[in-house]
PDB file of C-alpha atoms in Angstrom:
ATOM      1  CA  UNK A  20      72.194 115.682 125.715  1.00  0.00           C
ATOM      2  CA  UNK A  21      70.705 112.327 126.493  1.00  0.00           C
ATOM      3  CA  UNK A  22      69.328 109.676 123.800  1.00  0.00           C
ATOM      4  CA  UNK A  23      65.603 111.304 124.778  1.00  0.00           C
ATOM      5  CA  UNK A  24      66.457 114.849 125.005  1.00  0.00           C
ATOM      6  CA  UNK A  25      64.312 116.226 122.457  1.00  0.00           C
ATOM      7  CA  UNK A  26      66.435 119.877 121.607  1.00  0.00           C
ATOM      8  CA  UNK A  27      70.345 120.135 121.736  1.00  0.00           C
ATOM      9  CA  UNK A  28      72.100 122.564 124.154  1.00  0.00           C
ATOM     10  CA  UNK A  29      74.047 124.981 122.017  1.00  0.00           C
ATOM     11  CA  UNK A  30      77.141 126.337 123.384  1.00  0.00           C
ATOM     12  CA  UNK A  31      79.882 128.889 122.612  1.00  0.00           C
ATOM     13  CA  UNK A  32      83.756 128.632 122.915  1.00  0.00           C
ATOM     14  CA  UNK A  33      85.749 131.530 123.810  1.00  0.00           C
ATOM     15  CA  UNK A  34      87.804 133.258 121.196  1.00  0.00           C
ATOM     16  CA  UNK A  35      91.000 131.982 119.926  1.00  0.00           C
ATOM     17  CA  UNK A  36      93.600 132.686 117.308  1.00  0.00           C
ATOM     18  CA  UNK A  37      92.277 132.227 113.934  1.00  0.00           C
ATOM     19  CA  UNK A  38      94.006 129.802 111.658  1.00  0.00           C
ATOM     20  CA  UNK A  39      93.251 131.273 108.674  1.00  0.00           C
ATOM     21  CA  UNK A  40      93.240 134.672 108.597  1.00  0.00           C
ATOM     22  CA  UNK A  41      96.091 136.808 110.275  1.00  0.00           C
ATOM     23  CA  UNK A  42      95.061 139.259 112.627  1.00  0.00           C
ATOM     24  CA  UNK A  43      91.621 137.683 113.323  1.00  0.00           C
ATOM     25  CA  UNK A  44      89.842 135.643 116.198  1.00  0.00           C
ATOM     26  CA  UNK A  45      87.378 132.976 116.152  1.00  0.00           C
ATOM     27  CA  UNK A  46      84.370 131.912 118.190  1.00  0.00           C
ATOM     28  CA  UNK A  47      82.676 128.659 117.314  1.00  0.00           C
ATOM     29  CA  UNK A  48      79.151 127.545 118.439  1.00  0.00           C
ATOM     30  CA  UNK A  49      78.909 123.938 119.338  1.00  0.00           C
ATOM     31  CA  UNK A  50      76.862 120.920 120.680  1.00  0.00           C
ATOM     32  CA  UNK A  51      77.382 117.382 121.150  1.00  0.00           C
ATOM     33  CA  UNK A  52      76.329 114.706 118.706  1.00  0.00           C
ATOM     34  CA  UNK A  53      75.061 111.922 120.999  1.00  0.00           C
ATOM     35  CA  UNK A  54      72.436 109.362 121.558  1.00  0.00           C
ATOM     36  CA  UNK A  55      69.608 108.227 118.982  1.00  0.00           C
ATOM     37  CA  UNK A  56      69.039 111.261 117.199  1.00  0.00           C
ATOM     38  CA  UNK A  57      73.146 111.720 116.752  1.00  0.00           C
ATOM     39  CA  UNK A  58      72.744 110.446 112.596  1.00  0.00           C
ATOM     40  CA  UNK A  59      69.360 113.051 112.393  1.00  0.00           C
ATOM     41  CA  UNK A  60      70.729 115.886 114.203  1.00  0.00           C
ATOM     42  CA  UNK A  61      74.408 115.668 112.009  1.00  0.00           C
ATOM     43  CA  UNK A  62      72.404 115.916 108.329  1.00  0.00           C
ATOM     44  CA  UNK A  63      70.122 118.999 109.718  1.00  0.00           C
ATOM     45  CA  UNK A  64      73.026 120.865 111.039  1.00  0.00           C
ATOM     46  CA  UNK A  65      75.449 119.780 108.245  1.00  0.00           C
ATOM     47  CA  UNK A  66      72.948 121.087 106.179  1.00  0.00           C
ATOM     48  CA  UNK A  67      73.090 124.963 108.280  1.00  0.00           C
ATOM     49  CA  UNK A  68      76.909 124.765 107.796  1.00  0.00           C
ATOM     50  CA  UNK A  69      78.343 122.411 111.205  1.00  0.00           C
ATOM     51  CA  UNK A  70      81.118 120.338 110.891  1.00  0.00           C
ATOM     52  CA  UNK A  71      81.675 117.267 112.830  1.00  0.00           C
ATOM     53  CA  UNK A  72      84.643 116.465 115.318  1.00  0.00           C
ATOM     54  CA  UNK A  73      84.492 113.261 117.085  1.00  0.00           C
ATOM     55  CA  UNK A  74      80.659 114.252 118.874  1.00  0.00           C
ATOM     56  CA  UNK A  75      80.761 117.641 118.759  1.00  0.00           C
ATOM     57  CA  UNK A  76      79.201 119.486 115.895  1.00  0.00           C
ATOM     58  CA  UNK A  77      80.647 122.882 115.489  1.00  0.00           C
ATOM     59  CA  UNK A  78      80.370 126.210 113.590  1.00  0.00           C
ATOM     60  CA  UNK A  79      81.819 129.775 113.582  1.00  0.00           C
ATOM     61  CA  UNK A  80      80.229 132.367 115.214  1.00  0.00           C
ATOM     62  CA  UNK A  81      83.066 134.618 114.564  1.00  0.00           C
ATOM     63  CA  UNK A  82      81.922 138.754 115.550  1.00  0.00           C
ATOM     64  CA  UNK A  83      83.164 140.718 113.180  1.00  0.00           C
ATOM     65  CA  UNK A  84      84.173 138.478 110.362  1.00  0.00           C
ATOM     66  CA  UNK A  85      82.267 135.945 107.891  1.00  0.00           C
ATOM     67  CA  UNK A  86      84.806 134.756 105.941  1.00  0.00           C
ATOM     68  CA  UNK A  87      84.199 130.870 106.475  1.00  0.00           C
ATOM     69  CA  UNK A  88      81.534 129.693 103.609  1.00  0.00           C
ATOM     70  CA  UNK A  89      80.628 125.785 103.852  1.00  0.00           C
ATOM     71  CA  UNK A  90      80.594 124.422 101.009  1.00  0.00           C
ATOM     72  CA  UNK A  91      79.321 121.681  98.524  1.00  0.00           C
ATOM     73  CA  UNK A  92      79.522 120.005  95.248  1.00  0.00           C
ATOM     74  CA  UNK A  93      76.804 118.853  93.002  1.00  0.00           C
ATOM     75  CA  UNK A  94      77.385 115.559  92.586  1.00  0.00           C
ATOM     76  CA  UNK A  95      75.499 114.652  89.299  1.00  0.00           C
ATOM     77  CA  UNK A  96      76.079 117.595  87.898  1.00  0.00           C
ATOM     78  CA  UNK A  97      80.264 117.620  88.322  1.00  0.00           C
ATOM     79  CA  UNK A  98      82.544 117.132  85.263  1.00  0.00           C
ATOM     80  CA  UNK A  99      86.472 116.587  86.029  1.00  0.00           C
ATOM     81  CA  UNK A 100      88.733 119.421  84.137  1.00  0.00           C
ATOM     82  CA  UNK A 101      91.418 118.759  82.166  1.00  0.00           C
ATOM     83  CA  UNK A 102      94.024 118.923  85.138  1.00  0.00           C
ATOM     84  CA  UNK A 103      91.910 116.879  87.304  1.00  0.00           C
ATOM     85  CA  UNK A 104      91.754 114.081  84.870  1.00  0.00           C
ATOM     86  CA  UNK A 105      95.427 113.600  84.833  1.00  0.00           C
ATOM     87  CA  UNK A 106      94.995 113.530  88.302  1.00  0.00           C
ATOM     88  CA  UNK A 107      92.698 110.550  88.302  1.00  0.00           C
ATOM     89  CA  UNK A 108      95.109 109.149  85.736  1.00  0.00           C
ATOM     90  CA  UNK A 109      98.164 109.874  88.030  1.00  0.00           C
ATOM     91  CA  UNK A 110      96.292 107.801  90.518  1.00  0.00           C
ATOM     92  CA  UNK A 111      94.663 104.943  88.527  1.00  0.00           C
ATOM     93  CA  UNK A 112      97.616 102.341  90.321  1.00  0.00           C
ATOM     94  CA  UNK A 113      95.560 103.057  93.737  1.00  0.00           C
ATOM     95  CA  UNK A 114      92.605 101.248  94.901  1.00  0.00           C
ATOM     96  CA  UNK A 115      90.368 103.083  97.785  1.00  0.00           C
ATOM     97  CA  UNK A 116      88.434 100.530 100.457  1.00  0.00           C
ATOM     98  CA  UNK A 117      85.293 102.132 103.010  1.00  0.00           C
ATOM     99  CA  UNK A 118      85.129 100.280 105.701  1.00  0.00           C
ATOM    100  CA  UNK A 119      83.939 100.840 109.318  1.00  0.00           C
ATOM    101  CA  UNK A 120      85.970 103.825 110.798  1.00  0.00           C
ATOM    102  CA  UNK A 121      88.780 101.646 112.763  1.00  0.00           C
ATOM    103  CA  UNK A 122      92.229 103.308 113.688  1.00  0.00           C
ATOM    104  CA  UNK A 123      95.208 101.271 113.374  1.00  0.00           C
ATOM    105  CA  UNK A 124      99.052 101.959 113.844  1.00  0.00           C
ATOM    106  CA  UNK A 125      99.933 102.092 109.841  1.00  0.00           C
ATOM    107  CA  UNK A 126      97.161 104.999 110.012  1.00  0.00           C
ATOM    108  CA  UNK A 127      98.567 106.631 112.985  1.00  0.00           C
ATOM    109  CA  UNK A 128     102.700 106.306 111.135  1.00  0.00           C
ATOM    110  CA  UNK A 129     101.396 107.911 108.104  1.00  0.00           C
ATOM    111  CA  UNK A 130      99.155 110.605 110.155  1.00  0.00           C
ATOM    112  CA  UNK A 131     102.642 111.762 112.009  1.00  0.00           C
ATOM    113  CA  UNK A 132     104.295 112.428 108.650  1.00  0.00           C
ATOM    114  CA  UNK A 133     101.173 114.153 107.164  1.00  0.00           C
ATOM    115  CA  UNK A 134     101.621 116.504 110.267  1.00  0.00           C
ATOM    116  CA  UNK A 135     105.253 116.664 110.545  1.00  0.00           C
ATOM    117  CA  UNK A 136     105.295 118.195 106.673  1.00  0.00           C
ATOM    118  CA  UNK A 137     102.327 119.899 106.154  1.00  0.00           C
ATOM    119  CA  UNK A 138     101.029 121.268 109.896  1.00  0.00           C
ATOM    120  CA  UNK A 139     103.816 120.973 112.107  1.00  0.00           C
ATOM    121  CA  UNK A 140     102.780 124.026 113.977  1.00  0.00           C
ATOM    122  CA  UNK A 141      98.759 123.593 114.214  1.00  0.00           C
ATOM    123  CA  UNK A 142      96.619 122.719 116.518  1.00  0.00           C
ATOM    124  CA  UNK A 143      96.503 118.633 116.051  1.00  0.00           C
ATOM    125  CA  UNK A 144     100.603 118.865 115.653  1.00  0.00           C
ATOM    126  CA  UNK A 145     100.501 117.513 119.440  1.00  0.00           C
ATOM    127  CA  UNK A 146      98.306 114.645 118.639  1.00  0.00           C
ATOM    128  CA  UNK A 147      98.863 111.302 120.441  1.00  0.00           C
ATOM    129  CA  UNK A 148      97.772 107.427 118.764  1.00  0.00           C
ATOM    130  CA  UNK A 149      95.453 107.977 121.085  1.00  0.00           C
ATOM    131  CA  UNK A 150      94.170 111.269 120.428  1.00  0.00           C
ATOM    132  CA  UNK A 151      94.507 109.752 116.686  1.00  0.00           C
ATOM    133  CA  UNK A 152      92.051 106.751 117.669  1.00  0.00           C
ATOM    134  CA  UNK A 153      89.613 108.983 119.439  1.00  0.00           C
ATOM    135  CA  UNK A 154      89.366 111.032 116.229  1.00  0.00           C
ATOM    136  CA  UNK A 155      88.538 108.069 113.624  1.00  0.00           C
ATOM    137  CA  UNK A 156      86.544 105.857 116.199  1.00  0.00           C
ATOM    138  CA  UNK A 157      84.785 108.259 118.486  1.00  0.00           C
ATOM    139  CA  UNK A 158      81.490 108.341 116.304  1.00  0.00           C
ATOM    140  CA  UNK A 159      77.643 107.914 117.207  1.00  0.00           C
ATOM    141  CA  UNK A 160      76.533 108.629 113.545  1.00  0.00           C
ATOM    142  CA  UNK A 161      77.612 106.921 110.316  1.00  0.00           C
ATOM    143  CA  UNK A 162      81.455 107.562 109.582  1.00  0.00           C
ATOM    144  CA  UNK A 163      83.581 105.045 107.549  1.00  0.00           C
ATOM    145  CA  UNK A 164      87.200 105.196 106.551  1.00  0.00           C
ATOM    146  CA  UNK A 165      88.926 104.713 103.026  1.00  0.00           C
ATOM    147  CA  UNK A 166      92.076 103.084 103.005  1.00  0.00           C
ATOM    148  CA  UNK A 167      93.780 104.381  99.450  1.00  0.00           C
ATOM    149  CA  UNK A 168      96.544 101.748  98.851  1.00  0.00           C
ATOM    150  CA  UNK A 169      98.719 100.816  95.623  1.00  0.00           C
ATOM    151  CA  UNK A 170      96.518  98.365  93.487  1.00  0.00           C
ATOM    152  CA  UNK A 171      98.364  94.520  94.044  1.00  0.00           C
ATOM    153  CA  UNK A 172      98.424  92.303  91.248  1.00  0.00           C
ATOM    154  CA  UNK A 173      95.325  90.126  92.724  1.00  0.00           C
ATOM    155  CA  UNK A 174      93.618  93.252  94.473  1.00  0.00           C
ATOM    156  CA  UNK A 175      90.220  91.917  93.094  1.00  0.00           C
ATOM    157  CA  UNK A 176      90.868  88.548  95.294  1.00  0.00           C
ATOM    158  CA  UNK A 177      93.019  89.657  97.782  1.00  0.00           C
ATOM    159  CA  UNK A 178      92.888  92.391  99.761  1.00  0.00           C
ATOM    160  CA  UNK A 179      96.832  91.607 101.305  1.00  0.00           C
ATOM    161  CA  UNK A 180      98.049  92.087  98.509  1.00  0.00           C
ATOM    162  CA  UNK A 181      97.903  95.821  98.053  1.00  0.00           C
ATOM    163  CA  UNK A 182     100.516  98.315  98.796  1.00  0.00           C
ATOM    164  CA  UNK A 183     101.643 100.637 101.245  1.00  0.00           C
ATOM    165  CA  UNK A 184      99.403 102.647 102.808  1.00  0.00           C
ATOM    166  CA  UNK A 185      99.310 106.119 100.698  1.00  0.00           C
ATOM    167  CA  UNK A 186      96.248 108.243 101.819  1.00  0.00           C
ATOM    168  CA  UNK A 187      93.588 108.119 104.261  1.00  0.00           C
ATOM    169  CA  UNK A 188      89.722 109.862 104.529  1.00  0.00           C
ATOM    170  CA  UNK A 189      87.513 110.104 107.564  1.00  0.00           C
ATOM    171  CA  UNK A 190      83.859 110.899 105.985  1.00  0.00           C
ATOM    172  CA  UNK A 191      80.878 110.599 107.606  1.00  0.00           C
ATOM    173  CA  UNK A 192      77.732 109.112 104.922  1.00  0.00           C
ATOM    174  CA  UNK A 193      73.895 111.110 105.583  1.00  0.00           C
ATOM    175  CA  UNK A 194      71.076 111.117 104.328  1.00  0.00           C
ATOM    176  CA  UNK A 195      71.749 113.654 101.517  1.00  0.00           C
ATOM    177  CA  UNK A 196      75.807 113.650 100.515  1.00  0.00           C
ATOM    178  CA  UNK A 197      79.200 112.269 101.824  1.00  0.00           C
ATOM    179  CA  UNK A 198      81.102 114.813 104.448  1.00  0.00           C
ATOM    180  CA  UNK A 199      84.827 114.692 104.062  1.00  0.00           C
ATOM    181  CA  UNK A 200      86.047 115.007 108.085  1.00  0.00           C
ATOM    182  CA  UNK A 201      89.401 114.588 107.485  1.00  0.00           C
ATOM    183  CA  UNK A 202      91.847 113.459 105.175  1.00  0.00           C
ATOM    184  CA  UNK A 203      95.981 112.939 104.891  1.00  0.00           C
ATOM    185  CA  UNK A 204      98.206 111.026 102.649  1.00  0.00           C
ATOM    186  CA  UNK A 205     101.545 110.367 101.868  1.00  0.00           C
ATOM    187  CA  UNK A 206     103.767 114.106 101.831  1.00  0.00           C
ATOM    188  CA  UNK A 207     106.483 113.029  99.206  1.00  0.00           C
ATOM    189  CA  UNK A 208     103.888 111.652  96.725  1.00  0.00           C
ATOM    190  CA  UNK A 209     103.197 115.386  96.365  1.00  0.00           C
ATOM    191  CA  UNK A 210     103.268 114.699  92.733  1.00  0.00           C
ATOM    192  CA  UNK A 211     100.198 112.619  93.192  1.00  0.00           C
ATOM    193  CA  UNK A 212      97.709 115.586  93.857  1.00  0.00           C
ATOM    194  CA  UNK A 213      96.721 113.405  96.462  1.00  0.00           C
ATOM    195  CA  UNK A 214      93.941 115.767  98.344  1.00  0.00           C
ATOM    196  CA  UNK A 215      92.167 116.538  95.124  1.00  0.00           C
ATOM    197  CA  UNK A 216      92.125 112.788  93.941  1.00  0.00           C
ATOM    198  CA  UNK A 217      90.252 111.672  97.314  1.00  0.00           C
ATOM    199  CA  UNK A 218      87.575 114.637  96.668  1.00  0.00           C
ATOM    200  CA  UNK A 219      87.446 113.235  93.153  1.00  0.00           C
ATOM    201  CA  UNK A 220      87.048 109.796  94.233  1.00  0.00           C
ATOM    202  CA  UNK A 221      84.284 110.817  96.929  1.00  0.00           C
ATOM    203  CA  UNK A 222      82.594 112.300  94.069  1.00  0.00           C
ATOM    204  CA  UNK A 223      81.990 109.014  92.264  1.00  0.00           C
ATOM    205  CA  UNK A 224      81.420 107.068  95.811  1.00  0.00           C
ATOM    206  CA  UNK A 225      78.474 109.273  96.305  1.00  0.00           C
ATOM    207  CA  UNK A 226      77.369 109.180  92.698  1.00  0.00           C
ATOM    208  CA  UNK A 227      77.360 105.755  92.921  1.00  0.00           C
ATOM    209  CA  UNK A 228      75.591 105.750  96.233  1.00  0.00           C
ATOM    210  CA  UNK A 229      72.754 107.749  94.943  1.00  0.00           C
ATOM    211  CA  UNK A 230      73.664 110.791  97.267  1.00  0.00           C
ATOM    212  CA  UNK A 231      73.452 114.483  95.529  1.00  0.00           C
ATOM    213  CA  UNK A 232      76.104 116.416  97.878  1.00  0.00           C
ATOM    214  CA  UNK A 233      79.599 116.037  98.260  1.00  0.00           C
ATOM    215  CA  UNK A 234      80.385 118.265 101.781  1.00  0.00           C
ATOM    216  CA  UNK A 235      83.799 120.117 102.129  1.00  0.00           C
ATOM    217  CA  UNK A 236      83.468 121.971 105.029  1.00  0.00           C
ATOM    218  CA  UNK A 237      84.868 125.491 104.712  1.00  0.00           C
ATOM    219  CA  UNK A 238      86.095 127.999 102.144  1.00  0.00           C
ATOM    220  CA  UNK A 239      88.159 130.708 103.450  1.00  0.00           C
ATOM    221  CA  UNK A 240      88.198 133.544 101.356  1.00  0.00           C
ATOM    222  CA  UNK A 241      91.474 135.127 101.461  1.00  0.00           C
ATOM    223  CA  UNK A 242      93.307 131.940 102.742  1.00  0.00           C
ATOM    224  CA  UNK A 243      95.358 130.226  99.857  1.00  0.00           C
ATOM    225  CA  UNK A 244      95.096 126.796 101.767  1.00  0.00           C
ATOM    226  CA  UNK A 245      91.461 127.034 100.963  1.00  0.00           C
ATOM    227  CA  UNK A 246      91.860 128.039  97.453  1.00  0.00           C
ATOM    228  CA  UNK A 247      91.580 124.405  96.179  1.00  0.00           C
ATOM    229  CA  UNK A 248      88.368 123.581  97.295  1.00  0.00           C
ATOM    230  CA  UNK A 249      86.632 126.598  94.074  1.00  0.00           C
ATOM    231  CA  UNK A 250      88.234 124.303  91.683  1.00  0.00           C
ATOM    232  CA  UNK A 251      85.129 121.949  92.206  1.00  0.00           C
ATOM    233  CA  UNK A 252      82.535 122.969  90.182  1.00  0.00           C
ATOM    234  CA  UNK A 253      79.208 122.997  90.172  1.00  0.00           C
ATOM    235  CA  UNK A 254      78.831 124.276  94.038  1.00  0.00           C
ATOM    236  CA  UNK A 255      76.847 125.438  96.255  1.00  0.00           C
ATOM    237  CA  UNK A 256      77.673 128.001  99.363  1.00  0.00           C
ATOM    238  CA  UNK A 257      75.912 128.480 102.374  1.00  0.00           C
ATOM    239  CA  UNK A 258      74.589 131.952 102.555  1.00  0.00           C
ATOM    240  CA  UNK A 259      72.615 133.612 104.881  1.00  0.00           C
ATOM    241  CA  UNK A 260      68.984 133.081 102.305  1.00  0.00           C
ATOM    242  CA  UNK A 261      70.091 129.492 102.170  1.00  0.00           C
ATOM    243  CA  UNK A 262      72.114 127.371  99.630  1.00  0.00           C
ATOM    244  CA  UNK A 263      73.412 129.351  96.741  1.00  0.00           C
ATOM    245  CA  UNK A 264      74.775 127.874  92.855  1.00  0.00           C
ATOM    246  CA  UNK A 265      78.459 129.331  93.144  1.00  0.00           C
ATOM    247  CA  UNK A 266      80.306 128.642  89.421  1.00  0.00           C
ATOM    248  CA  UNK A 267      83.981 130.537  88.948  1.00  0.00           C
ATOM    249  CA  UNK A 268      85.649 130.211  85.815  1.00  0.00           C
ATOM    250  CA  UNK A 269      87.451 126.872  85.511  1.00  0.00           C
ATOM    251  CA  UNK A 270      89.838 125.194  82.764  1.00  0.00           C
ATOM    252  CA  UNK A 271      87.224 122.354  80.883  1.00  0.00           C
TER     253      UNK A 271
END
């Protein structure tokens, strides 16, 4: 698709082993996020349930199964439980900067361990620093990344003076809500609740940014790695009428 091609080419991988779900395959419909319209054509297609890798905007298309839901959070609606405020308390020592998605070698140490602990054995296990900088920096829409470090004792002055790297997010910013692309942190701060702490801190970025929708990508029903992402409430699902309230029963 060129910068004047006024409708994208949709196309459709093969299937593959699904991640998720034992026993089931996976198609995914596709098409590439380039030129002046990339920013426009990532918020309508977010908004039917795409997710963004580098510039390629992708969804299932799985035959027999529907088990993928994309999912968001109401922004000014959402209330942190009980457990998620000691979260945010467990985390007040860090300090998160957005800047322009950039890839650097501190990124790329702390990506390997991510992997090594958590995914050793899926499918971006193999990744090289390269493959790592294509990932942050291969981008024709909006996409920044937050740098989550240990708050320094003159972090309001000086931005050297912060701690070791401890967590990383890849979000893209639209017109309607924040999309979380990717995110990793430290593996032995497990203690931290690191993953949920970056979803709460997105919250508040787009709060503060005036944006309604925090975007998770996909709930899995039926995969416990998924699990976490129901503990956000208000949300809304993706179903086939459109965008649905979803509430489950939550601690306060």
């Amino acid at each position: 698709m060129t910068a004047h091609s006024q409708t994208p080419q949709f196309f459709l991988t093969s299937p593959s082993v699904c991640p998720y779900l034992p026993g089931q395959f996976e198609r995914k419909v596709f098409t590439h996020l380039v030129g002046l319209r990339a920013p426009e054509l990532l918020d309508l297609l977010t908004q039917g349930g795409f997710r963004r890798s580098q510039n390629i905007a992708y969804r299932p298309a799985c035959e027999r199964c529907r088990a993928c839901v994309s999912v968001r959070i109401l922004v000014n609606e959402f209330e942190p439980t009980r457990s998620m405020r000691r979260t945010l308390a467990a985390n007040r020592d860090l300090i998160g900067r957005m800047a322009p998605a950039t890839a650097s070698s501190e990124q790329y140490a702390l990506f390997r361990r991510y992997l090594d602990a958590r995914h050793k054995t899926g499918g971006m296990s193999e990744m090289s620093v390269l493959d790592y900088s294509m990932m942050v920096e291969d981008s024709q829409v909006d996409t920044r990344l937050i740098q989550y470090r240990r708050r320094g004792p003159d972090s309001s002055f000086t931005p050297h003076s912060d701690g070791e790297l401890t967590a990383v997010a890849l979000t893209d910013v639209m017109g309607d809500g924040l999309s979380m692309v990717y995110s990793f942190y430290a593996p032995e701060q497990e203690q931290r609740s690191l993953g949920s702490y970056m979803i709460l801190d997105h919250v508040e970025r787009a709060r503060a940014m005036g944006l309604p929708y925090l975007y998770l990508g996909y709930w899995v029903e039926g995969s416990r790695k998924m699990d976490y992402k129901i503990r956000f409430q208000p949300q809304e699902h993706l179903r086939p009428k459109g965008w649905e309230r979803f509430e489950a029963l939550e601690e306060k």
